[in-house]
Amino acid sequence: MGARGLLAAPVLVVALLVGGCVDYLDPGEYGVPRYFGEVRGAPPLALLPPIADRDGNVYVLYGSRELSSALVFVGHAGGGWTSGCSVHKGDSRGAHFWVGRAQDRAWYWSGDALVEVAGGTGSCKAVLDKDPASNSDLLFLGVVPHVKEAPSRTTLVAMFQSPADPRPYQGVIDLGPGRYSELSRFEPRDAEGVVVLGTGADAEGEVGVMLVSYTRGGEVVLEGRFLDDQGATTSIAPVTGGDPLLGADAVLGQLQVSGDGLVVGLLEDGSIVSFNRSGGQVTSYSLSMTPVGVHRDGGGALWLVGESGGPVIAPLGEIGQPGSAVAWTASERAAAAIQGDVKVLDDRIDPRHYTIWHEVSSAMGEHPFLTGAPPLEYAQDTTAWLFAGPSYSVGGEPRTSVALAPVGLSYP
Amino acid sequence: MRFLALRALLALLVLLAASPPALAQDGPDEESDTDAEAEDEAEPEAAPGPEAAPEPTAAPRTEPDAKPAADLVEPATASPGGGDESGRSWSLSGYLQPQVGMTYRPSALPRDRLVYGASATSAGIEITGNPWDHWAYDVHLIVAGESQEVVTAVESVDTNGDGVPDDVSAETETTPSLLVERATISYQPIAAFGVVIGQMRIPFTAQEQSPETALMFPQRSGPNEVFLKGPDLGGLAVLSLKGDLLRASLGAFNGSGAPVEEGDERGLVYSARVDANPLGPFPFGEGDLERGRLRIGLGAGFLYYPAKVYDASGYLGSRIRDLRSSASFRLAARGLYLQAEVLRRQRTDSLSSRPVVATGAYGQGSYFLPIQAPIGLAPIARVGYSAEDQGFDPRKTLYLEAGITVYPRPDQPDELKVVAQYLGERRLTEGEDAHGAILQLQLLW
């Protein structure tokens, strides 16, 4: 080997190291579907978009806004499933969504409960179910959907209160020891009947947002509140035009924060709330679709997704106004890819084996990716989606087999 | 519990000190006779040690051309031992690395904000030898200070008294640990080729091949530790051409040194490494304490880990492919030493459709000052970067290190040195910083 050859070899290696290609799923392409169990109902089922932790464990939450119960399925990274966790608190609120994940666990918010689920074992426990100081019930009114996992602490920001508190508190929840810190009481002091209509976080989790309403002097006040990762309120944006009857959890899914700092959410009455740090409004638009939710893509752009004879998607403008809707090709491809016979891995019990499902459809929403709670990132340009397979009836009540599969996701 | 490891070490030291005569007795009769003659010449009354060494045999690290078979991979230390006319030789050496350090994490809980102590103190002992022609052995043990946290008691917690455990309470204790850094047997039938079997560091990067006591900083770089940590069990074939101008190795290891992420994995780690030193032999010690002529080292390493993952019932579950690669550049001249490496990992499996991707790099340098003084000085600096979970949610870390090494005996700089170091870790993704300071004394014996 000559001197040039000696020099060229490491240069070639460096080029390979930096530019080595990694295969991810194409939009609509799906990976190995994993059959994890049967749930009550027929598609679309009361299921929320799954989340995955860093170790590769995946978490499925059975629940919805209308159900005052929850059930968790945990798919272990190396295979196998655990289920049985059903921690939920309250009769008036349903399951919200997965709020975040860490190395080997994830947290969901259901009713008034914040629940930790361990990926290795599938065990779960309520976080701060009781106030450590007074031993009274703690009710999580709003949870910012971002878990900050750092070497020193794993935390999130939430608003909570006990039944005896006239006004809620907000602060940092230290998810390790299950303690709160940096508490501050909701202001103004004369606010009454504080409810959280929805929560959200920006892509980096540095900014949390809450849409809250309360009465003050007999008038309903609607505000968008920006919070930092220490639980402090950094901005309060007055929001005009909202229906005063809108109550807790009026936002479908989550509030989405764009790369420019605009916050947009779809409300249960079909109107759209949008605000930035200086203010905002609730607006009803004439739409050519049945809106389902607001999503944010990897670049920070916001989209209104919905159904109009098929999955459609519309960009949201500078003040949250929807643009022209177009067919959502990634959703269409995902639906087409699961037509016909689908080979599904049944790894609920060992030894794992494959089975064939003949009729498969999206288990959440009418079409793949069409949910209020946004699809969560599973891998680069990939989300984990749920597919419904064979169903049967128990005492007249339908039960449906469900599988989880990674699917390539893209926005136009 | 705390003293068990120390007791075990003392017992092991006694055994190891007594082992050379035992090895000699295991040899053929004629060799035993020769041994007896050699012992008469040296008159060792007790187990031979450095002071009783009759014939120093270990080659200095600066003379690679004269390497015996045991130097297929460089020893951590090189001290005289014993030997005889039959070619049998051995050396016993070791080192002490008392270390005090502190870490400050501004974002941590008040209790954890400032951590300090001497828990990273360690001591090593190494025995190398050539019992027969072409054969060599190398045992390198490390006793680390308060480094291993062990669970000493577990108790279930029933917070509501319903008879169902709600939590588990564990009591832990930090204890010393005994680590086998290296335990190998080498066979070198010809000067250019040999094989090594046992426990060793996989020669994946340049830094993994650097002896423990010849590192520039008290610890290997952060990016290096992200990609490979600790020794592994396996075998290595080493080819060395033209006096180490080109050095290549192929190996197979059991993979226990790689991060274990899933249970019941079955597979071997295959390693390949090529190092070219076009301007002459260039050992892997991180520094140019000899202040020699210009030397350059270029290298590349690969690890390939194909594995099958079996489920709890023993049937095949999934398959894994883990490929790691590295490229290195080293330069030394007149006291200046520079080293840079780039690392990459890609791991895929047949189940998840989620590749594990990581990239890292670091560069470090030192300059052994040519001052005419009773001490030697070398400023040292290192910058490193790693990005983990790139296929999912990238987690980026920047490492900044700087310090100075003092050599109280500049004529024998390897034997005694003091390193004062600042270590900064900036978690770019999590927005957290940590600042550390380390003062380490290293004494070879």
Coordinates of C-alpha atoms in Angstrom, one line a residue, chain B residues 201 204-208 220-229 341 343 361-362:
Chain B
R201 CA -10.2 -4.1 25.2
F204 CA -12.0 -0.5 18.0
T205 CA -10.5 3.0 18.4
A206 CA -7.1 4.4 18.9
Q207 CA -8.0 5.3 22.4
E208 CA -9.1 1.8 23.3
R220 CA -11.0 8.2 28.0
S221 CA -13.0 10.7 26.0
G222 CA -16.8 11.0 26.4
P223 CA -17.5 10.1 22.8
N224 CA -15.3 7.0 23.0
E225 CA -17.2 5.8 26.1
V226 CA -20.5 6.3 24.3
F227 CA -19.5 3.8 21.6
L228 CA -17.6 1.2 23.5
K229 CA -16.8 0.7 27.1
E341 CA -11.3 10.3 16.0
L343 CA -17.2 7.4 15.5
A361 CA -16.0 12.8 17.5
Y362 CA -13.3 14.2 19.6

